[in-house]
Every structure is written in C-alpha cells, then in structure tokens.
Amino acid sequence: MFSRVRNAKLSHGNDESVTILTDSLLLQRAAAGDETAFDTLFYRHYDRVYGLLYRLVGSRAEAEDLTQEVFVKLYKQFMRKRPFSSNPPPHKHNISGWLYRVATNLGYNAIRGRTRRWQRDTVLVPDPQGTPGAEHEVEGRERAAAVRAALSQMPQRDVQLLLLRQTGLSYAECAAACEVAPGSVGTLLRRAAENFREAYQTISGEQPPAADR
Amino acid sequence: MNQPNEEFQDVYDQLSALAPGSEDAPRSAAQMLASVKRAAAPRPNPIQNLIRSFNMTLSRRATAVSLLVVLLAVVLLSFPAVRAAASDFLGLFRVQKFATISVSPEQIAVLERMAEEGLTPGEFEIHAEPVEIGPAPNLSLAADAAGMPAVRTIGALGEPQEIRVMDGGSGTLTINLEGARAIVEAAGVDPLLLPDSLEGAEVNVTVYPSVQQMWADEVVMAQMPSPLVEYPGNVDTTVLGEALLRVLGTPADEARSIAQSIDWTSTLLLPIPQEAATYREVIVDGVSGVAFDSIDSSASGLLWQKDGIVYMLVGQDGIETLLGLAQSLR
C-alpha cells in the first residue's frame, strides 16, 4: 500500500523518508469520505489529464471543461455511497487507467460533437500579417493541425495509446487506460506509430524526421 | 514520469506540437478543484427548491425562527391526549394528518425578537443525519434499500428519470422548561400551562429512509414511512396545542377552538409564512391532504399521508396538474 521514498528535496536535506500514498490507497480513503485523499488524487493527476485533453481537443476552454467533467465523474463515482453499483470496490481500480480512459472517451465525444473540427482546423489558420513572431506561430499551428488531421484518421485506441505514452504514462498505465494486456502495449504502440507516420505523410506530404526507424 | 520509448521518438516529437503552451496553461489546480467540488455537489431537487422559496421570503434570522417554531410544534405535538398513569410511560406519535396555519409577517417579527433574546425550547441533538444513500436503478431496489414493502409511482409520467434513496435520521430534544415557558409567555400565554414535569423531558424523533423519483419538468415525488416520535406521556396536548397556536399568532379564542378540534396525537401542524406560500385542503389519493403554491409561482406541492406513508409531490405547473398526476398513482 505504501511506497517508502527517500527524497532529499522533500526532506529539506535531512535523511528522512517520505511516505507517499498510492493511488489505490488514496482512492480507498476517498471512498470512505476522506476529502483530503480526493484532493491529493486530484493534484496528482490534474496536469496530465488536462494535457491529454488539450492534445485531443486543441482548445484550452474545452479541455478545462472536460477536465472538470472527468474529476466530477471521479468524485461522484467514488466519493458517494453507491449501494446499487455493480462496480468493483475502489481498491480494485487502477485509478490512473480509469481517469485517462474516461478523459479519452470524453475528449472523443466532444470531438464527435463538433464534426469535422479537425479538418476545419487545418484551414482556419489566423492571418499572420503584422503579428510579431507570427511566422513561427503559424508554422506551429499548421504543424499541429496536420498532426490532428493525421490522428483523426486513426483508430481511437491508437491515438489514445500514442497520446498517453507521449504524455508520460507508463506501459502499465497505458494498458489500464486502453483496457489491453500490459504485454501487448509495445506491439500496439509500434503499430499505432506506423499508422501515424503513414497518415501524417499523406496529409503533409512529408515524413516525420525519423529517429530510430 | 516514464520517458517514451525512443523507438517512436519521431512520432512523439510530432505529437508534441499538440502539447499546451504557456498561453494554454489551465486555471490553477486549486481553482479547478473548487469547481469540481461545486459541480459534484448534489443538485437541489424541486422539493429543496420549494423549501428554499419558502425561506427566501424570510430573513436568515427569521428562517432560524421558523425552524424553531417547527421544532416547538414537534415538541408540543408529541404528547398524547390522554394522561398516562406512569410518568415514564413512552407514547408513540406518527403523522397521519396535516394541519396548516398561516404565520403573518408581524408574527414572524415577534418570533425574530424571541430568537434575538436567545429563547429556545431545549437542546436538539442529532444522532444520525439523513444522508443520501445513492441513486437506485429501479423502484424495486429502491424499496429494498429504503426498507419499504413497495414504492408507488406516477403512472402517467412513465419511468422516472432518476430514483434516489435517502437514509433515515434521528435526534433527541431535551426540553428546557425555562426556555419553553419564556417562548410561551412572550406570545402572551400563561407560562404555567407548561407543567414542571416537562423539564429535562426527552423527545426522540426518528425519520425513516425515503425514496424520491424525478421526472422531466422537475416533477418530483417523495415517499417515506410516517416519522416516529417517542415521548413521555403526561401532558395535556390540547392545552399545549393552544399555546402553540398562540405562539404562531392565532387569537386566543380562535386558538382554543382550533386546539380542541385537532387530534394532536396524530396531526402535524405546518406553520406557513404568509409571504412564502398559499395553501388549501385538497382530496388527493382518496385522502385529505394539503396543497400549496409558493408566492413566486415557482413551485407547487401536495402533501398527504396514506397507509402509514407520507407522500410529497412537487412540480412547477400548478396544483391542478399535480392533482391530475396523483390520479395515476400506482
């Protein structure tokens, strides 16, 4: 349940060990009504959930709204007594998997709700004239639009895996979020990366700079 | 954080174009957390809205006073009509009927002054606060969770959109005779109407689990077994009922007449501020009940008791609509 971590910064130079509660234990405490445990879970995952949703929807306001929705679902799911729920008890949940799965689904629902948004983004580039540094910004926007357009042509699970992994999730967390076997994540990622390269090349006419391809 | 596998670094580099820049940073985590908790808080249902609309016409202090009045009503109504031989005999009171009394703004002001003077009839200790058990997938499971043999529903409205089960609650009022007498005296009533045996008397109130069904247009029906009050049985409730009516502003002769016509062992008195709602007696579900409209026309409600179950039906389309819906109860 506990991870014993030595952390020089946290201990202010003293050789103290700092106890970090696992997500699982925090969730159990939250389910028992411990608001502080819920707060800790929230602070732990807020940035990454927002980052994932921003990557998906490309809008700060929308990503914020969806992030709020994710955590509201978390709160309602686990912070209230649910005697009729067939869900497994909280400690059986991989909470990061649950969070990023819900976030991805909400993000995709939002995208479906505004059909062809990604395609529209590829042409709705602001007029750069007269804006300092605009050339660089436009280039960045065009690149982002091309990446989104490529992703829009890929299966949801491939996109989900790539974005989760790029956001920094472990293979185990990616597996939980995508509901696949942990051992298959490497293979699925490889396939998703290939799909992305092909889609991106088709859309932009250029290949991503290969690293170790 | 785990670093992505370098095998796909080219892909991750491209995906990094989607990452939020500094100008896309979200609001602070603390602000977002506060928003999450606000959004996750249970949404007040129309019954709560109706109660709120009652209270909105009163000042905060007056609201506290109206609660005090309701509390006093519970106390005074909790004694049996027949004096018991033994002073420690415990009687039972269950709500079977409702009686309403309108409370004028002037009387609310009188009650406010009582509150300012710190007059209370005693200490109320809550043992278990009613909390929401949770949403139920169907009426059968809701009935099981609430410990009710069955739950009735409005056939004309079809399946409810939401079914919620609230847990029960309980509390004990320990009477402070001095405070109770002071309240009665402030209302112009002889304080010695309250006998010495009331000092320290305990009244236990039990509220049972309830089931709420919600439909479109904010129509809500709540039902619960009639609340139970256990009390010491050595007080003349007719006299106490009269005192209560006087506290609520009823003239002396009228209060005496009304007090003698009410069966105080089974009737719950509902003091309704004139500025909050109007009310009238109606026949609903084959029994006598109370219908009320909030003054701001935002909500209407029906309240009745049948076969040991107290029902409340609330909506926004007026009393007649609610009476029509109640005809399809099944």
Coordinates of C-alpha atoms in Angstrom, one line a residue:
Chain A
M1 CA 0.0 0.0 0.0
F2 CA 2.8 2.4 0.8
S3 CA 5.8 3.4 -1.2
R4 CA 8.7 4.4 1.0
V5 CA 10.6 7.1 -0.9
R6 CA 13.8 8.9 0.0
N7 CA 13.7 12.4 -1.3
A8 CA 16.4 14.9 -0.4
K9 CA 14.3 17.9 -1.6
L10 CA 11.2 16.9 0.3
S11 CA 13.2 16.2 3.5
H12 CA 15.0 19.6 3.2
G13 CA 18.4 18.0 3.4
N14 CA 17.6 15.7 6.2
D15 CA 17.8 12.0 5.7
E16 CA 14.2 11.4 6.2
S17 CA 11.9 9.0 4.4
V18 CA 8.7 10.4 3.0
T19 CA 5.7 8.2 2.7
I20 CA 3.7 8.6 -0.5
L21 CA 0.3 7.1 -0.5
T22 CA -0.5 5.0 -3.6
D23 CA -3.4 6.0 -5.8
S24 CA -5.1 2.8 -4.7
L25 CA -4.9 3.7 -1.0
L26 CA -6.0 7.3 -1.7
L27 CA -9.0 6.1 -3.6
Q28 CA -9.9 3.8 -0.7
R29 CA -9.7 6.7 1.7
A30 CA -11.6 9.0 -0.7
A31 CA -14.4 6.4 -1.0
A32 CA -14.6 6.3 2.8
G33 CA -15.3 10.1 2.7
D34 CA -11.8 11.5 3.1
E35 CA -11.9 14.7 1.1
T36 CA -8.1 15.3 1.5
A37 CA -7.4 12.0 -0.1
F38 CA -9.5 13.0 -3.1
D39 CA -7.7 16.3 -3.2
T40 CA -4.4 14.6 -3.3
L41 CA -5.5 12.3 -6.2
F42 CA -6.7 15.4 -8.0
Y43 CA -3.5 17.3 -7.6
R44 CA -1.5 14.2 -8.7
H45 CA -3.4 13.8 -12.0
Y46 CA -4.7 17.2 -12.9
D47 CA -1.9 18.4 -15.1
R48 CA -1.7 15.2 -17.1
V49 CA -5.4 14.8 -17.6
Y50 CA -5.6 18.4 -18.8
G51 CA -2.6 17.8 -21.0
L52 CA -4.2 14.8 -22.6
L53 CA -7.5 16.5 -23.2
Y54 CA -5.8 19.6 -24.6
R55 CA -3.9 17.4 -27.0
L56 CA -7.2 15.8 -28.1
V57 CA -9.4 18.8 -28.4
G58 CA -6.9 21.6 -29.1
S59 CA -8.8 24.3 -27.0
R60 CA -8.0 25.5 -23.6
A61 CA -11.6 26.3 -22.6
E62 CA -12.9 23.0 -23.9
A63 CA -10.0 21.0 -22.3
E64 CA -10.7 22.7 -19.0
D65 CA -14.4 21.9 -19.1
L66 CA -13.7 18.3 -20.0
T67 CA -11.0 18.0 -17.3
Q68 CA -13.6 19.3 -14.8
E69 CA -16.1 16.7 -16.1
V70 CA -13.5 13.9 -15.6
F71 CA -12.9 14.7 -12.0
V72 CA -16.6 15.3 -11.3
K73 CA -17.2 11.8 -12.5
L74 CA -14.4 10.5 -10.3
Y75 CA -15.9 12.3 -7.3
K76 CA -19.4 11.0 -8.0
Q77 CA -18.2 7.5 -8.7
F78 CA -16.1 7.1 -5.6
M79 CA -16.9 9.8 -3.1
R80 CA -20.6 8.8 -2.6
K81 CA -22.0 5.6 -1.3
R82 CA -23.3 3.6 -4.3
P83 CA -25.1 0.6 -2.8
F84 CA -26.6 -0.4 -6.1
S85 CA -23.4 -0.1 -8.1
S86 CA -22.0 -3.3 -9.7
N87 CA -18.6 -1.6 -9.9
P88 CA -15.7 -3.4 -8.1
P89 CA -14.6 -1.9 -4.8
P90 CA -12.4 1.2 -5.2
H91 CA -9.1 -0.6 -4.3
K92 CA -9.7 -2.9 -7.3
H93 CA -9.5 0.1 -9.6
N94 CA -6.4 1.3 -11.4
I95 CA -7.3 4.9 -10.9
S96 CA -4.9 6.4 -13.5
G97 CA -6.2 3.9 -16.0
W98 CA -9.8 4.9 -15.1
L99 CA -9.1 8.6 -15.3
Y100 CA -7.3 8.6 -18.7
R101 CA -9.9 6.2 -20.1
V102 CA -12.7 8.5 -19.1
A103 CA -10.8 11.5 -20.3
T104 CA -10.1 10.0 -23.7
N105 CA -13.8 9.0 -24.1
L106 CA -15.0 12.4 -23.1
G107 CA -12.5 14.0 -25.5
Y108 CA -13.6 11.9 -28.4
N109 CA -17.3 12.5 -27.6
A110 CA -16.5 16.2 -27.7
I111 CA -14.8 15.9 -31.0
R112 CA -17.6 13.9 -32.5
G113 CA -19.9 16.6 -31.2
R114 CA -18.3 19.1 -33.5
T115 CA -17.9 17.1 -36.6
R116 CA -15.0 17.8 -38.9
R117 CA -13.5 20.2 -36.4
W118 CA -10.0 18.7 -37.0
Q119 CA -10.3 19.2 -40.7
R120 CA -11.6 22.7 -40.3
D121 CA -8.6 23.5 -38.1
T122 CA -6.3 22.7 -41.0
V123 CA -7.6 25.7 -42.9
L124 CA -8.7 28.0 -40.1
V125 CA -5.2 29.5 -39.6
P126 CA -5.2 33.1 -38.3
D127 CA -3.8 35.8 -40.7
P128 CA -0.2 36.2 -39.6
Q129 CA 0.4 39.6 -41.1
G130 CA 1.7 42.2 -38.8
T131 CA 2.0 39.9 -35.8
P132 CA 5.4 39.8 -34.3
G133 CA 6.8 36.3 -34.4
A134 CA 3.8 35.3 -36.4
E135 CA 5.7 33.2 -38.9
H136 CA 6.9 30.9 -36.2
E137 CA 3.4 30.7 -34.6
V138 CA 1.7 29.9 -37.9
E139 CA 4.2 27.2 -38.6
G140 CA 3.4 25.7 -35.2
R141 CA -0.3 25.9 -35.8
E142 CA 0.0 24.3 -39.2
R143 CA 2.1 21.5 -37.8
A144 CA -0.4 21.0 -35.0
A145 CA -3.3 21.0 -37.5
A146 CA -1.5 18.4 -39.7
V147 CA -0.9 16.2 -36.6
R148 CA -4.5 16.4 -35.6
A149 CA -5.7 15.7 -39.1
A150 CA -3.5 12.6 -39.1
L151 CA -4.8 11.5 -35.8
S152 CA -8.3 12.0 -36.9
Q153 CA -7.8 9.3 -39.5
M154 CA -6.6 6.7 -37.0
P155 CA -8.5 4.3 -34.7
Q156 CA -9.3 5.8 -31.3
R157 CA -7.2 3.2 -29.4
D158 CA -4.1 4.0 -31.5
V159 CA -4.5 7.7 -30.8
Q160 CA -5.2 7.1 -27.2
L161 CA -2.0 5.0 -26.8
L162 CA 0.2 7.4 -28.5
L163 CA -1.0 10.4 -26.7
L164 CA -1.0 8.7 -23.3
R165 CA 2.5 7.5 -23.9
Q166 CA 3.7 10.8 -25.1
T167 CA 2.1 12.4 -22.1
G168 CA 4.3 10.3 -19.9
L169 CA 2.2 7.3 -18.8
S170 CA 3.9 4.0 -18.1
Y171 CA 3.1 0.9 -20.2
A172 CA 1.0 -0.4 -17.3
E173 CA -1.0 2.8 -17.1
C174 CA -1.5 2.9 -20.9
A175 CA -2.6 -0.7 -20.7
A176 CA -5.1 0.1 -17.9
A177 CA -6.4 3.1 -19.7
C178 CA -6.9 1.3 -23.0
E179 CA -8.0 -1.9 -21.4
V180 CA -5.4 -4.0 -23.1
A181 CA -2.9 -6.5 -21.8
P182 CA 0.2 -4.8 -20.5
G183 CA 2.3 -7.2 -22.6
S184 CA 0.7 -6.0 -25.8
V185 CA 1.3 -2.3 -25.3
G186 CA 4.7 -2.3 -27.1
T187 CA 3.3 -4.1 -30.1
L188 CA 0.2 -1.9 -30.2
L189 CA 2.3 1.3 -29.8
R190 CA 4.5 0.2 -32.7
R191 CA 1.5 -0.3 -34.9
A192 CA 0.0 3.0 -33.9
A193 CA 3.2 4.8 -34.6
E194 CA 3.4 3.3 -38.1
N195 CA -0.2 4.3 -38.7
F196 CA 0.6 7.8 -37.6
R197 CA 3.6 8.1 -39.9
E198 CA 1.6 7.0 -42.9
A199 CA -1.4 9.3 -42.1
Y200 CA 0.9 12.2 -41.4
Q201 CA 2.9 11.7 -44.7
T202 CA -0.4 11.5 -46.6
I203 CA -1.6 14.8 -45.2
S204 CA 1.5 16.9 -45.0
G205 CA 3.4 15.3 -47.9
E206 CA 6.4 15.0 -45.6
Q207 CA 7.7 12.3 -43.4
P208 CA 8.3 12.9 -39.7
P209 CA 12.0 13.1 -39.0
A210 CA 12.9 9.5 -38.3
A211 CA 14.7 8.8 -35.1
D212 CA 15.4 5.1 -34.9
R213 CA 13.1 3.9 -37.6
Chain B
M1 CA 7.4 10.1 -15.2
N2 CA 8.3 7.4 -17.7
Q3 CA 10.1 8.6 -20.8
P4 CA 8.5 7.4 -24.1
N5 CA 10.4 4.7 -25.9
E6 CA 12.9 6.3 -28.3
E7 CA 11.9 3.8 -31.0
F8 CA 8.9 6.2 -31.6
Q9 CA 10.7 9.4 -30.8
D10 CA 9.9 10.9 -34.2
V11 CA 6.2 10.3 -33.6
Y12 CA 6.4 11.8 -30.1
D13 CA 8.2 14.8 -31.5
Q14 CA 5.4 15.4 -33.9
L15 CA 2.8 14.9 -31.2
S16 CA 4.5 17.4 -29.0
A17 CA 3.1 20.0 -31.4
L18 CA -0.3 19.4 -29.7
A19 CA 1.0 20.0 -26.2
P20 CA -0.4 23.1 -24.4
G21 CA 2.0 26.1 -24.5
S22 CA 2.4 28.5 -21.7
E23 CA -0.5 30.6 -23.0
D24 CA -2.7 27.4 -22.9
A25 CA -2.0 26.7 -19.3
P26 CA -5.2 25.8 -17.5
R27 CA -6.6 27.6 -14.5
S28 CA -4.8 26.8 -11.2
A29 CA -5.3 23.4 -9.7
A30 CA -6.9 24.9 -6.6
Q31 CA -9.5 26.8 -8.7
M32 CA -10.3 23.7 -10.7
L33 CA -10.6 21.6 -7.6
A34 CA -13.1 24.1 -6.2
S35 CA -15.1 24.0 -9.4
V36 CA -15.1 20.2 -9.4
K37 CA -16.5 20.1 -5.9
R38 CA -19.1 22.7 -6.7
A39 CA -20.2 20.7 -9.8
A40 CA -20.2 17.4 -7.9
A41 CA -22.3 18.7 -5.1
P42 CA -25.8 17.2 -5.2
R43 CA -28.2 19.3 -7.2
P44 CA -31.0 20.7 -5.2
N45 CA -34.2 18.9 -6.3
P46 CA -37.6 20.7 -6.6
I47 CA -38.6 19.8 -3.1
Q48 CA -35.5 21.5 -1.8
N49 CA -36.2 24.4 -4.2
L50 CA -39.7 24.7 -2.8
I51 CA -38.4 24.8 0.7
R52 CA -35.8 27.4 -0.4
S53 CA -38.5 29.5 -2.0
F54 CA -40.3 29.4 1.4
N55 CA -37.2 30.6 3.1
M56 CA -36.3 33.2 0.6
T57 CA -39.1 35.4 1.7
L58 CA -37.7 35.4 5.2
S59 CA -34.6 36.9 6.6
R60 CA -31.9 34.5 7.7
R61 CA -32.8 35.2 11.3
A62 CA -36.5 34.7 10.6
T63 CA -35.6 31.4 8.9
A64 CA -34.0 30.3 12.1
V65 CA -37.1 31.3 14.0
S66 CA -39.3 29.4 11.7
L67 CA -37.2 26.3 12.3
L68 CA -37.6 27.0 16.0
V69 CA -41.3 27.2 15.5
V70 CA -41.4 23.8 13.7
L71 CA -39.3 22.4 16.4
L72 CA -41.7 23.7 19.0
A73 CA -44.5 22.2 17.0
V74 CA -42.9 18.8 17.1
V75 CA -42.4 19.1 20.9
L76 CA -45.9 20.2 21.6
L77 CA -47.5 17.8 19.3
S78 CA -45.5 14.9 20.8
F79 CA -47.6 14.4 23.8
P80 CA -50.7 12.1 24.0
A81 CA -54.1 13.4 24.6
V82 CA -54.6 11.0 27.5
R83 CA -52.5 11.5 30.6
A84 CA -50.6 8.3 31.3
A85 CA -50.6 6.9 34.9
A86 CA -46.9 6.4 34.9
S87 CA -44.8 9.5 34.2
D88 CA -42.1 7.5 32.4
F89 CA -44.6 5.9 30.0
L90 CA -43.4 6.2 26.5
G91 CA -46.0 7.0 23.9
L92 CA -45.8 7.0 20.1
F93 CA -46.8 9.7 17.7
R94 CA -47.0 9.1 13.9
V95 CA -48.0 11.7 11.4
Q96 CA -51.4 10.8 10.0
K97 CA -52.8 14.2 9.1
F98 CA -51.6 17.6 8.4
A99 CA -52.9 20.9 9.6
T100 CA -51.7 24.2 8.3
I101 CA -51.5 27.6 9.9
S102 CA -50.6 30.8 8.3
V103 CA -48.0 32.9 10.1
S104 CA -48.1 36.7 9.4
P105 CA -45.1 38.9 8.8
E106 CA -45.9 40.6 12.1
Q107 CA -45.8 37.3 14.0
I108 CA -42.5 36.4 12.2
A109 CA -41.1 39.7 13.6
V110 CA -42.3 38.6 17.1
L111 CA -40.5 35.3 16.6
E112 CA -37.5 37.1 15.4
R113 CA -37.3 39.0 18.6
M114 CA -37.6 35.8 20.6
A115 CA -34.7 34.5 18.6
E116 CA -32.7 37.6 19.3
E117 CA -33.3 37.0 23.0
G118 CA -31.9 33.5 22.6
L119 CA -35.1 31.7 23.6
T120 CA -35.1 28.1 22.7
P121 CA -37.3 25.2 23.9
G122 CA -34.3 23.0 24.5
E123 CA -31.3 21.2 23.1
F124 CA -31.7 19.1 20.0
E125 CA -29.1 16.5 19.5
I126 CA -28.9 14.8 16.1
H127 CA -27.8 11.2 16.4
A128 CA -28.0 10.3 12.7
E129 CA -28.3 12.9 10.0
P130 CA -30.3 11.9 6.9
V131 CA -27.9 11.5 4.0
E132 CA -28.3 10.3 0.5
I133 CA -27.7 6.5 0.1
G134 CA -27.5 6.9 -3.6
P135 CA -29.3 6.5 -6.9
A136 CA -31.2 3.3 -7.5
P137 CA -31.6 1.6 -10.8
N138 CA -35.3 0.7 -10.3
L139 CA -38.1 1.1 -7.9
S140 CA -37.9 -2.4 -6.6
L141 CA -34.3 -2.0 -5.4
A142 CA -35.1 1.5 -4.1
A143 CA -37.9 0.0 -2.0
D144 CA -35.5 -2.7 -0.7
A145 CA -32.9 -0.1 0.2
A146 CA -35.5 2.1 2.0
G147 CA -37.0 -0.9 3.8
M148 CA -40.4 -0.2 2.3
P149 CA -42.5 -3.1 1.0
A150 CA -43.2 -1.3 -2.2
V151 CA -42.7 2.1 -3.8
R152 CA -45.6 3.9 -5.6
T153 CA -45.1 5.8 -8.8
I154 CA -46.9 8.2 -11.1
G155 CA -48.1 6.0 -13.9
A156 CA -48.9 8.9 -16.2
L157 CA -45.3 10.1 -16.3
G158 CA -43.8 6.7 -17.2
E159 CA -40.4 5.6 -15.9
P160 CA -38.8 8.1 -13.6
Q161 CA -35.6 9.6 -15.0
E162 CA -33.9 9.3 -11.6
I163 CA -34.6 7.4 -8.4
R164 CA -32.8 8.4 -5.2
V165 CA -32.9 6.9 -1.8
M166 CA -32.2 8.9 1.3
D167 CA -31.2 7.3 4.6
G168 CA -33.2 8.0 7.7
G169 CA -32.1 10.1 10.7
S170 CA -32.8 10.5 14.3
G171 CA -32.4 13.0 17.1
T172 CA -33.4 13.8 20.7
L173 CA -34.8 17.1 22.0
T174 CA -34.2 17.6 25.7
I175 CA -36.7 20.2 26.9
N176 CA -35.5 23.3 28.7
L177 CA -38.6 24.3 30.6
E178 CA -37.4 27.8 31.3
G179 CA -36.9 28.4 27.6
A180 CA -40.1 26.9 26.6
R181 CA -42.1 28.9 29.2
A182 CA -40.3 32.1 28.1
I183 CA -41.4 31.5 24.5
V184 CA -45.0 30.9 25.5
E185 CA -45.0 33.9 27.8
A186 CA -43.6 36.1 25.0
A187 CA -46.6 35.1 23.0
G188 CA -48.9 36.3 25.7
V189 CA -49.8 32.9 27.0
D190 CA -49.7 31.8 30.7
P191 CA -46.3 30.1 31.0
L192 CA -47.6 27.8 33.8
L193 CA -49.6 26.0 31.1
L194 CA -46.3 24.1 30.7
P195 CA -46.1 21.7 33.6
D196 CA -42.9 21.3 35.7
S197 CA -42.6 17.6 34.6
L198 CA -41.5 18.9 31.2
E199 CA -38.1 19.9 32.5
G200 CA -35.5 17.6 31.0
A201 CA -38.1 15.5 29.2
E202 CA -36.7 13.8 26.2
V203 CA -38.5 13.5 22.8
N204 CA -36.9 11.1 20.3
V205 CA -37.6 11.8 16.7
T206 CA -37.0 9.2 14.0
V207 CA -37.2 9.9 10.3
Y208 CA -37.2 6.8 8.1
P209 CA -35.5 6.3 4.7
S210 CA -37.3 7.9 1.8
V211 CA -37.4 7.4 -1.9
Q212 CA -37.5 10.3 -4.4
Q213 CA -38.5 9.9 -8.0
M214 CA -37.7 12.6 -10.6
W215 CA -39.2 13.2 -14.0
A216 CA -38.9 15.8 -16.7
D217 CA -40.0 19.4 -15.9
E218 CA -38.8 18.9 -12.3
V219 CA -41.7 16.8 -11.1
V220 CA -40.6 15.0 -8.0
M221 CA -42.4 12.6 -5.7
A222 CA -41.0 11.7 -2.3
Q223 CA -42.4 9.0 0.0
M224 CA -41.4 7.8 3.3
P225 CA -42.9 5.9 6.3
S226 CA -44.5 8.3 8.7
P227 CA -41.9 9.7 11.1
L228 CA -42.0 8.4 14.6
V229 CA -41.9 10.4 17.8
E230 CA -41.4 8.9 21.2
Y231 CA -42.4 11.0 24.2
P232 CA -43.1 11.0 27.9
G233 CA -46.9 10.8 28.2
N234 CA -48.0 13.2 30.9
V235 CA -49.1 16.4 29.2
D236 CA -52.4 17.7 28.1
T237 CA -51.8 18.2 24.4
T238 CA -54.9 20.3 23.8
V239 CA -53.6 22.9 26.1
L240 CA -50.1 22.7 24.5
G241 CA -51.7 22.9 21.1
E242 CA -53.5 26.0 22.1
A243 CA -50.2 27.5 23.4
L244 CA -48.5 26.7 20.1
L245 CA -51.2 28.3 18.1
R246 CA -51.0 31.4 20.2
V247 CA -47.2 31.5 19.7
L248 CA -47.9 31.4 16.0
G249 CA -50.2 34.4 16.2
T250 CA -53.7 32.9 16.4
P251 CA -56.1 35.0 18.5
A252 CA -56.9 33.5 21.9
D253 CA -60.5 32.4 21.3
E254 CA -59.7 31.0 17.9
A255 CA -56.7 29.1 19.2
R256 CA -58.8 27.5 21.9
S257 CA -61.4 26.4 19.4
I258 CA -58.9 25.1 16.9
A259 CA -56.9 23.3 19.5
Q260 CA -59.9 21.4 20.7
S261 CA -60.8 20.3 17.2
I262 CA -57.5 18.8 16.3
D263 CA -56.3 15.3 17.3
W264 CA -52.8 16.4 18.4
T265 CA -51.6 12.8 18.8
S266 CA -51.5 12.3 15.0
T267 CA -51.7 15.7 13.4
L268 CA -48.6 17.6 12.3
L269 CA -49.0 21.3 12.3
L270 CA -47.3 23.1 9.4
P271 CA -46.7 26.8 10.1
I272 CA -46.5 28.5 6.7
P273 CA -45.3 32.1 6.4
Q274 CA -47.9 34.2 4.6
E275 CA -45.2 35.8 2.5
A276 CA -43.9 32.4 1.3
A277 CA -46.9 30.4 0.2
T278 CA -50.6 29.9 0.0
Y279 CA -52.3 26.7 0.8
R280 CA -55.6 24.8 0.8
E281 CA -57.0 21.5 1.8
V282 CA -57.5 19.0 -1.1
I283 CA -58.5 15.4 -1.6
V284 CA -55.6 13.5 -3.0
D285 CA -55.1 9.8 -3.5
G286 CA -58.5 9.4 -1.8
V287 CA -57.5 11.1 1.4
S288 CA -57.3 14.6 2.8
G289 CA -54.1 16.4 2.1
V290 CA -52.6 19.9 1.8
A291 CA -51.8 21.7 -1.5
F292 CA -49.6 24.7 -1.5
D293 CA -48.3 27.2 -4.1
S294 CA -45.2 29.3 -3.5
I295 CA -45.9 33.0 -3.7
D296 CA -43.4 33.5 -6.5
S297 CA -45.2 30.8 -8.5
S298 CA -42.1 28.8 -8.9
A299 CA -43.4 25.6 -7.4
S300 CA -46.5 23.9 -6.1
G301 CA -46.8 20.8 -3.9
L302 CA -49.1 18.2 -2.5
L303 CA -48.6 16.6 0.9
W304 CA -50.7 13.7 2.2
Q305 CA -50.5 10.5 4.3
K306 CA -51.9 7.2 3.3
D307 CA -51.5 3.8 4.9
G308 CA -48.6 4.9 7.1
I309 CA -46.7 6.5 4.2
V310 CA -46.2 10.3 3.9
Y311 CA -46.1 11.5 0.2
M312 CA -45.0 14.7 -1.2
L313 CA -45.5 15.6 -4.9
V314 CA -43.9 18.8 -6.2
G315 CA -43.9 20.4 -9.7
Q316 CA -43.9 23.7 -11.5
D317 CA -47.2 23.5 -13.3
G318 CA -49.7 24.3 -10.5
I319 CA -51.8 22.3 -8.1
E320 CA -54.4 21.1 -10.6
T321 CA -51.7 19.5 -12.7
L322 CA -50.3 17.7 -9.7
L323 CA -53.7 16.5 -8.6
G324 CA -54.2 15.1 -12.1
L325 CA -50.9 13.3 -11.9
A326 CA -51.8 11.9 -8.5
Q327 CA -54.8 10.2 -10.0
S328 CA -52.4 7.9 -11.9
L329 CA -50.6 6.7 -8.8
R330 CA -49.9 3.0 -8.8

